[in-house]
Short mmCIF file of C-alpha atoms and ligand atoms in Angstrom, two decimals:
data_model
loop_
_atom_site.label_atom_id
_atom_site.label_comp_id
_atom_site.label_asym_id
_atom_site.label_seq_id
_atom_site.Cartn_x
_atom_site.Cartn_y
_atom_site.Cartn_z
CA MET X 1 20.17 -6.20 6.05
CA TYR X 2 23.19 -5.05 4.06
CA THR X 3 24.66 -4.28 2.40
CA GLN X 4 28.01 -2.79 1.63
CA GLY X 5 30.73 -2.70 1.81
CA LEU X 6 27.54 -2.00 -0.09
CA ASP X 7 29.71 -1.46 -3.03
CA GLN X 8 31.38 -4.80 -2.53
CA SER X 9 33.00 -4.67 -5.91
CA GLY X 10 35.16 -1.81 -4.64
CA ARG X 11 34.52 -0.05 -7.91
CA GLY X 12 33.52 3.56 -8.11
CA ASP X 13 32.83 5.98 -10.86
CA SER X 14 35.49 8.52 -11.64
CA ALA X 15 34.67 12.14 -10.93
CA LYS X 16 35.25 13.29 -14.47
CA SER X 17 32.29 13.60 -16.76
CA GLY X 18 31.68 15.58 -19.91
CA GLY X 19 29.87 18.91 -19.85
CA GLU X 20 30.39 19.71 -16.19
CA SER X 21 32.26 22.93 -15.52
CA LYS X 22 34.87 23.30 -12.83
CA GLU X 23 32.68 25.97 -11.20
CA GLN X 24 29.75 23.55 -10.97
CA LEU X 25 31.91 20.80 -9.54
CA ASP X 26 33.55 23.15 -7.02
CA ALA X 27 30.23 24.57 -5.90
CA PHE X 28 28.88 21.03 -5.47
CA GLN X 29 31.91 19.96 -3.42
CA ALA X 30 31.56 23.10 -1.27
CA ARG X 31 27.99 22.09 -0.41
CA ILE X 32 29.19 18.59 0.51
CA ASP X 33 32.02 20.02 2.63
CA ALA X 34 29.52 22.24 4.43
CA GLU X 35 27.50 19.07 5.29
CA GLU X 36 24.52 20.25 3.23
CA LYS X 37 22.20 17.48 2.04
CA ILE X 38 21.90 17.03 -1.72
CA GLU X 39 18.27 16.62 -2.75
CA ALA X 40 16.73 14.91 -5.79
CA LYS X 41 16.22 18.07 -7.84
CA ASP X 42 19.60 19.63 -7.05
CA TRP X 43 22.37 19.70 -9.61
CA MET X 44 24.86 16.88 -9.09
CA PRO X 45 27.78 15.46 -11.07
CA GLU X 46 26.81 12.50 -13.25
CA ALA X 47 29.38 10.30 -11.52
CA TYR X 48 27.83 11.09 -8.11
CA ARG X 49 24.42 10.14 -9.48
CA ARG X 50 25.72 6.90 -11.03
CA THR X 51 27.62 5.90 -7.88
CA LEU X 52 24.49 6.40 -5.78
CA ILE X 53 22.22 4.55 -8.20
CA ARG X 54 24.57 1.59 -8.16
CA GLN X 55 25.00 1.60 -4.38
CA ILE X 56 21.35 2.16 -3.45
CA SER X 57 19.97 -0.35 -5.96
CA GLN X 58 22.55 -2.93 -4.87
CA HIS X 59 21.44 -2.29 -1.30
CA ALA X 60 17.75 -2.69 -2.27
CA HIS X 61 18.47 -5.96 -4.12
CA SER X 62 20.33 -7.26 -1.05
CA GLU X 63 17.31 -6.61 1.16
CA ILE X 64 15.02 -8.50 -1.22
CA ILE X 65 17.33 -11.47 -1.90
CA GLY X 66 18.16 -11.55 1.83
CA MET X 67 14.58 -12.62 2.53
CA GLN X 68 15.25 -16.02 0.96
CA PRO X 69 17.72 -17.69 3.35
CA GLU X 70 15.50 -16.77 6.29
CA GLY X 71 12.28 -17.62 4.49
CA ASN X 72 13.70 -21.13 4.30
CA TRP X 73 12.99 -21.53 8.06
CA LEU X 74 9.57 -19.91 8.31
CA THR X 75 7.63 -23.16 8.22
CA ARG X 76 10.08 -24.87 10.57
CA ALA X 77 10.56 -22.22 13.27
CA PRO X 78 10.60 -24.01 16.65
CA SER X 79 7.59 -22.20 18.14
CA LEU X 80 4.69 -19.95 17.16
CA LYS X 81 6.45 -17.03 18.85
CA ARG X 82 9.67 -17.58 16.87
CA LYS X 83 7.65 -17.91 13.69
CA ALA X 84 5.78 -14.63 14.28
CA ILE X 85 9.05 -12.81 15.01
CA LEU X 86 10.81 -14.25 11.96
CA LEU X 87 7.86 -13.39 9.72
CA ALA X 88 7.90 -9.78 10.99
CA LYS X 89 11.64 -9.56 10.43
CA ILE X 90 11.43 -10.81 6.87
CA GLN X 91 8.61 -8.37 6.16
CA ASP X 92 10.85 -5.57 7.49
CA GLU X 93 13.47 -6.59 4.94
CA ALA X 94 10.92 -6.32 2.13
CA GLY X 95 10.08 -2.84 3.43
CA HIS X 96 13.77 -1.88 3.41
CA GLY X 97 13.98 -2.96 -0.22
CA LEU X 98 10.97 -0.82 -1.09
CA TYR X 99 12.25 2.36 0.64
CA LEU X 100 15.57 1.88 -1.11
CA TYR X 101 14.08 1.34 -4.56
CA GLY X 102 12.09 4.52 -3.87
CA ALA X 103 15.25 6.42 -2.88
CA ALA X 104 17.06 5.23 -6.03
CA GLU X 105 14.11 6.26 -8.22
CA THR X 106 14.58 9.88 -7.09
CA LEU X 107 17.89 9.76 -9.02
CA GLY X 108 16.09 9.13 -12.30
CA VAL X 109 16.30 5.35 -12.67
CA SER X 110 13.08 3.33 -12.95
CA ARG X 111 12.19 0.45 -10.72
CA ASP X 112 11.64 -1.72 -13.80
CA GLN X 113 15.18 -1.01 -14.92
CA MET X 114 16.64 -1.88 -11.50
CA VAL X 115 14.68 -5.13 -11.34
CA ALA X 116 15.71 -6.00 -14.91
CA ASP X 117 19.37 -5.44 -13.99
CA LEU X 118 19.04 -7.74 -10.99
CA LEU X 119 17.30 -10.47 -12.94
CA SER X 120 19.79 -10.35 -15.81
CA GLY X 121 22.67 -10.65 -13.36
CA LYS X 122 24.07 -7.22 -14.27
CA ALA X 123 23.39 -5.77 -10.81
CA LYS X 124 24.94 -7.35 -7.74
CA TYR X 125 23.65 -8.00 -4.25
CA SER X 126 25.49 -8.73 -1.02
CA SER X 127 27.60 -11.90 -1.15
CA ILE X 128 26.33 -13.11 2.24
CA PHE X 129 22.93 -14.16 0.91
CA ASN X 130 24.47 -16.84 -1.26
CA TYR X 131 25.18 -19.06 1.74
CA PRO X 132 22.66 -21.70 2.82
CA THR X 133 20.75 -21.79 6.13
CA LEU X 134 21.22 -25.38 7.23
CA THR X 135 19.86 -25.30 10.79
CA TRP X 136 17.64 -23.13 12.97
CA ALA X 137 20.79 -21.73 14.63
CA ASP X 138 21.62 -20.10 11.29
CA ILE X 139 18.65 -17.81 11.81
CA GLY X 140 20.23 -16.73 15.11
CA ALA X 141 23.64 -16.28 13.48
CA ILE X 142 22.18 -14.22 10.63
CA GLY X 143 20.38 -11.84 12.95
CA TRP X 144 23.36 -11.50 15.25
CA LEU X 145 26.14 -11.30 12.65
CA VAL X 146 24.61 -10.34 9.30
CA ASP X 147 22.17 -7.75 10.61
CA GLY X 148 24.91 -6.69 13.05
CA ALA X 149 27.31 -6.08 10.15
CA ALA X 150 24.56 -4.31 8.23
CA ILE X 151 24.07 -1.91 11.16
CA MET X 152 27.78 -1.13 11.23
CA ASN X 153 27.61 -0.26 7.53
CA GLN X 154 24.33 1.60 7.67
CA ILE X 155 24.62 3.83 10.74
CA PRO X 156 27.14 6.09 8.94
CA LEU X 157 24.79 6.12 5.92
CA CYS X 158 22.26 8.03 8.04
CA ARG X 159 24.72 10.91 7.50
CA CYS X 160 25.20 10.25 3.77
CA SER X 161 25.24 13.44 1.69
CA TYR X 162 22.29 12.33 -0.44
CA GLY X 163 19.14 13.34 1.49
CA PRO X 164 16.63 10.65 0.38
CA TYR X 165 19.12 7.83 1.07
CA SER X 166 20.18 9.20 4.43
CA ARG X 167 16.59 9.60 5.60
CA ALA X 168 15.59 6.09 4.50
CA MET X 169 18.50 4.76 6.55
CA ILE X 170 17.21 6.16 9.83
CA ARG X 171 14.18 3.89 9.97
CA VAL X 172 16.09 0.99 8.44
CA CYS X 173 18.72 1.19 11.19
CA LYS X 174 16.09 1.18 13.94
CA GLU X 175 14.62 -2.00 12.51
CA GLU X 176 18.04 -3.58 11.97
CA SER X 177 18.87 -3.17 15.63
CA PHE X 178 15.75 -5.15 16.52
CA HIS X 179 16.85 -7.82 14.03
CA GLN X 180 20.29 -7.99 15.56
CA ARG X 181 18.92 -8.43 19.06
CA GLN X 182 16.44 -11.12 18.03
CA GLY X 183 19.33 -13.04 16.43
CA PHE X 184 21.49 -12.70 19.53
CA GLU X 185 18.60 -13.83 21.68
CA ILE X 186 18.16 -16.99 19.58
CA MET X 187 21.89 -17.68 20.01
CA LEU X 188 21.70 -17.04 23.75
CA THR X 189 18.76 -19.43 24.12
CA LEU X 190 20.62 -22.15 22.20
CA CYS X 191 23.81 -21.57 24.19
CA ARG X 192 21.92 -21.95 27.46
CA GLY X 193 20.19 -25.09 26.20
CA THR X 194 21.45 -28.64 25.73
CA GLU X 195 24.96 -29.56 24.57
CA GLU X 196 23.47 -30.33 21.18
CA GLN X 197 21.85 -26.91 20.92
CA LYS X 198 25.06 -25.17 21.89
CA ALA X 199 26.94 -27.19 19.28
CA MET X 200 24.42 -26.04 16.68
CA ALA X 201 25.06 -22.41 17.66
CA GLN X 202 28.83 -22.95 17.41
CA ASP X 203 28.47 -24.58 14.00
CA ALA X 204 26.38 -21.63 12.74
CA LEU X 205 29.02 -19.18 14.00
CA ASN X 206 31.74 -21.24 12.30
CA ARG X 207 29.97 -21.02 8.96
CA PHE X 208 28.78 -17.40 9.13
CA TRP X 209 31.80 -15.67 10.73
CA TRP X 210 33.99 -15.30 7.65
CA PRO X 211 31.20 -14.52 5.18
CA SER X 212 30.04 -11.79 7.63
CA LEU X 213 33.50 -10.20 7.61
CA MET X 214 33.42 -10.28 3.80
CA MET X 215 30.23 -8.21 3.83
CA PHE X 216 32.33 -5.09 4.39
CA GLY X 217 33.90 -5.50 0.96
CA PRO X 218 37.53 -5.82 -0.11
CA ASN X 219 40.45 -4.48 1.89
CA ASP X 220 41.04 -0.74 1.55
CA SER X 221 44.19 -1.40 -0.47
CA ALA X 222 42.08 -3.28 -3.05
CA SER X 223 39.24 -0.78 -3.14
CA LYS X 224 40.84 2.15 -4.91
CA HIS X 225 37.82 4.26 -5.75
CA SER X 226 36.29 4.50 -2.32
CA ALA X 227 38.31 7.71 -1.85
CA GLN X 228 35.86 9.46 -4.18
CA SER X 229 32.87 8.15 -2.21
CA MET X 230 34.52 9.43 0.97
CA ALA X 231 35.12 12.88 -0.59
CA TRP X 232 31.44 13.00 -1.59
CA LYS X 233 30.46 11.88 1.92
CA ILE X 234 28.49 8.94 0.57
CA LYS X 235 30.84 6.81 2.62
CA ARG X 236 32.12 7.98 6.00
CA PHE X 237 34.43 5.10 6.95
CA SER X 238 36.54 2.73 4.90
CA ASN X 239 35.72 -0.99 4.50
CA ASP X 240 38.54 -1.99 6.87
CA GLU X 241 37.54 0.58 9.51
CA LEU X 242 33.97 -0.71 9.54
CA ARG X 243 35.11 -4.34 9.60
CA GLN X 244 37.37 -3.60 12.57
CA LYS X 245 34.55 -1.90 14.47
CA PHE X 246 32.33 -4.93 13.84
CA ILE X 247 34.97 -7.38 15.06
CA ASP X 248 35.71 -5.30 18.17
CA VAL X 249 32.02 -5.23 19.10
CA THR X 250 31.26 -8.85 18.23
CA VAL X 251 34.14 -10.75 19.87
CA PRO X 252 33.01 -9.87 23.44
CA GLN X 253 29.47 -10.93 22.48
CA ALA X 254 30.78 -14.34 21.37
CA ASP X 255 32.63 -14.59 24.71
CA PHE X 256 29.41 -13.82 26.54
CA LEU X 257 27.68 -16.62 24.62
CA GLY X 258 30.54 -18.98 25.46
CA LEU X 259 31.24 -19.54 21.76
CA THR X 260 34.59 -19.58 19.98
CA ILE X 261 35.28 -17.39 16.95
CA PRO X 262 36.71 -19.70 14.26
CA ASP X 263 40.04 -17.89 13.95
CA ASP X 264 43.08 -19.18 15.83
CA LYS X 265 44.98 -15.95 15.19
CA LEU X 266 42.33 -13.74 16.74
CA ARG X 267 43.77 -11.74 19.63
CA GLN X 268 43.39 -8.34 21.19
CA ASN X 269 46.25 -5.93 20.66
CA GLU X 270 46.87 -4.53 24.13
CA GLU X 271 48.15 -1.21 22.85
CA THR X 272 45.39 -0.42 20.36
CA GLY X 273 42.59 -2.37 22.05
CA HIS X 274 41.60 -3.72 18.62
CA TYR X 275 41.28 -7.40 17.74
CA GLU X 276 43.72 -8.67 15.13
CA HIS X 277 42.59 -11.50 12.89
CA SER X 278 43.71 -13.90 10.17
CA GLU X 279 43.63 -12.91 6.53
CA ILE X 280 40.23 -13.21 4.88
CA ASP X 281 39.89 -15.73 2.04
CA TRP X 282 39.36 -13.19 -0.74
CA GLN X 283 39.36 -15.93 -3.33
CA GLU X 284 36.12 -17.23 -1.81
CA PHE X 285 34.66 -13.72 -1.73
CA PHE X 286 35.37 -13.06 -5.41
CA GLU X 287 34.00 -16.46 -6.38
CA VAL X 288 30.74 -15.76 -4.55
CA ILE X 289 30.46 -12.22 -5.93
CA SER X 290 30.98 -13.48 -9.46
CA GLY X 291 28.12 -15.96 -9.21
CA ASN X 292 29.84 -19.14 -7.99
CA GLY X 293 28.79 -19.20 -4.33
CA PRO X 294 26.88 -22.14 -2.84
CA CYS X 295 23.40 -20.71 -3.53
CA ASN X 296 23.75 -17.99 -6.21
CA LYS X 297 21.85 -19.94 -8.87
CA GLU X 298 19.10 -21.00 -6.49
CA ARG X 299 18.59 -17.42 -5.23
CA MET X 300 18.33 -15.97 -8.72
CA ALA X 301 16.05 -18.76 -9.96
CA LYS X 302 13.69 -18.16 -7.05
CA ARG X 303 13.68 -14.38 -7.62
CA ARG X 304 12.97 -14.80 -11.35
CA LYS X 305 10.12 -17.17 -10.58
CA ALA X 306 8.66 -14.76 -8.03
CA HIS X 307 8.86 -11.98 -10.61
CA ASP X 308 7.14 -14.11 -13.27
CA ASP X 309 4.50 -15.32 -10.82
CA GLY X 310 3.73 -11.69 -9.97
CA ALA X 311 3.19 -10.65 -13.61
CA TRP X 312 -0.60 -10.91 -13.30
CA VAL X 313 -0.56 -8.53 -10.31
CA ARG X 314 1.35 -5.91 -12.31
CA GLU X 315 -1.01 -6.39 -15.26
CA ALA X 316 -4.08 -6.06 -13.03
CA ALA X 317 -2.70 -2.91 -11.41
CA ARG X 318 -1.99 -1.38 -14.83
CA ALA X 319 -5.47 -2.29 -16.10
CA HIS X 320 -7.05 -0.80 -12.99
CA ALA X 321 -5.03 2.43 -13.36
CA ALA X 322 -6.07 2.68 -17.04
CA LYS X 323 -9.75 2.18 -16.15
CA LYS X 324 -9.57 4.89 -13.51
CA ALA X 325 -7.83 7.25 -15.92
CA ASP X 326 -10.57 6.60 -18.55
CA ALA X 327 -13.29 7.16 -15.98
CA SER X 328 -11.87 10.47 -14.84
CA ALA X 329 -11.32 11.59 -18.48
CA ALA X 330 -14.97 10.82 -19.23
CA ALA X 331 -16.25 12.66 -16.16
FE1 FE2 D 1 17.26 -4.82 6.18
FE1 FE2 D 2 17.66 -6.82 8.91
#
């Protein structure tokens, strides 16, 4: 999925950091300006490293937590085919989390530390995964809108200045586009079905539209530090630019489905060609981000339980590694 407005908080680290000379910083910026990729062992400013660790780990956590709302429908998918597709999609999300934890580890942070920060509530994940999936149509809406928004965010990340992150994004984006199409296809099937099925699709759109727009993070005016991420070419477009692209692509898709976007102010500006929309309820967004969304507690409780239930696997793997190390030392 994803995340960000991966940095949904809109925070960023300042460029200044002790012990870094102007020459080092200038040479680093010159590499960025020349579109060179920065690799794990290259010198980088501490603030660049910290910004990436926060963004990539937040992205990884979003992939992992994002498995839960969809997992809720695995046993109730309407057919064996739908179940197999949904299972494959959720497994893809686990894979995305793993590539991303791997990419973040190249910056010198351990996986244990990242997981501890998630479980303690210090690290954030995308706000969207704190909404419940009440009907099967929600699985369609998530694929169509949530994975669709994730693609909008992640395509520019394939050109991110940090090499390991940018390369991980290429495969992730290919898989996300499959996810988006499977979601749209669920919606299309429901919209061509009975009145009741179409009403279910409309209801899912009503509930997921605004939270999907919030996925891009706060308005540019409220996200002061993204200028530094743009200068470092971690980010290529602002939150509002990405949100606008998403709306412009998605509104005609809703028309094709015969569904109505739940925004009575939505209209296309004839001069710019862009869709204008109502103000987003930022109060809701900040509530969800700060832990008070409909499912935050449930999501975290489930993740903590999964972590605890997996303790024996980690112990067994460690014991096996120690045995092998002893055996090869004795040989
Ligand atoms: Fe994903
Ligand atoms: Fe996805």
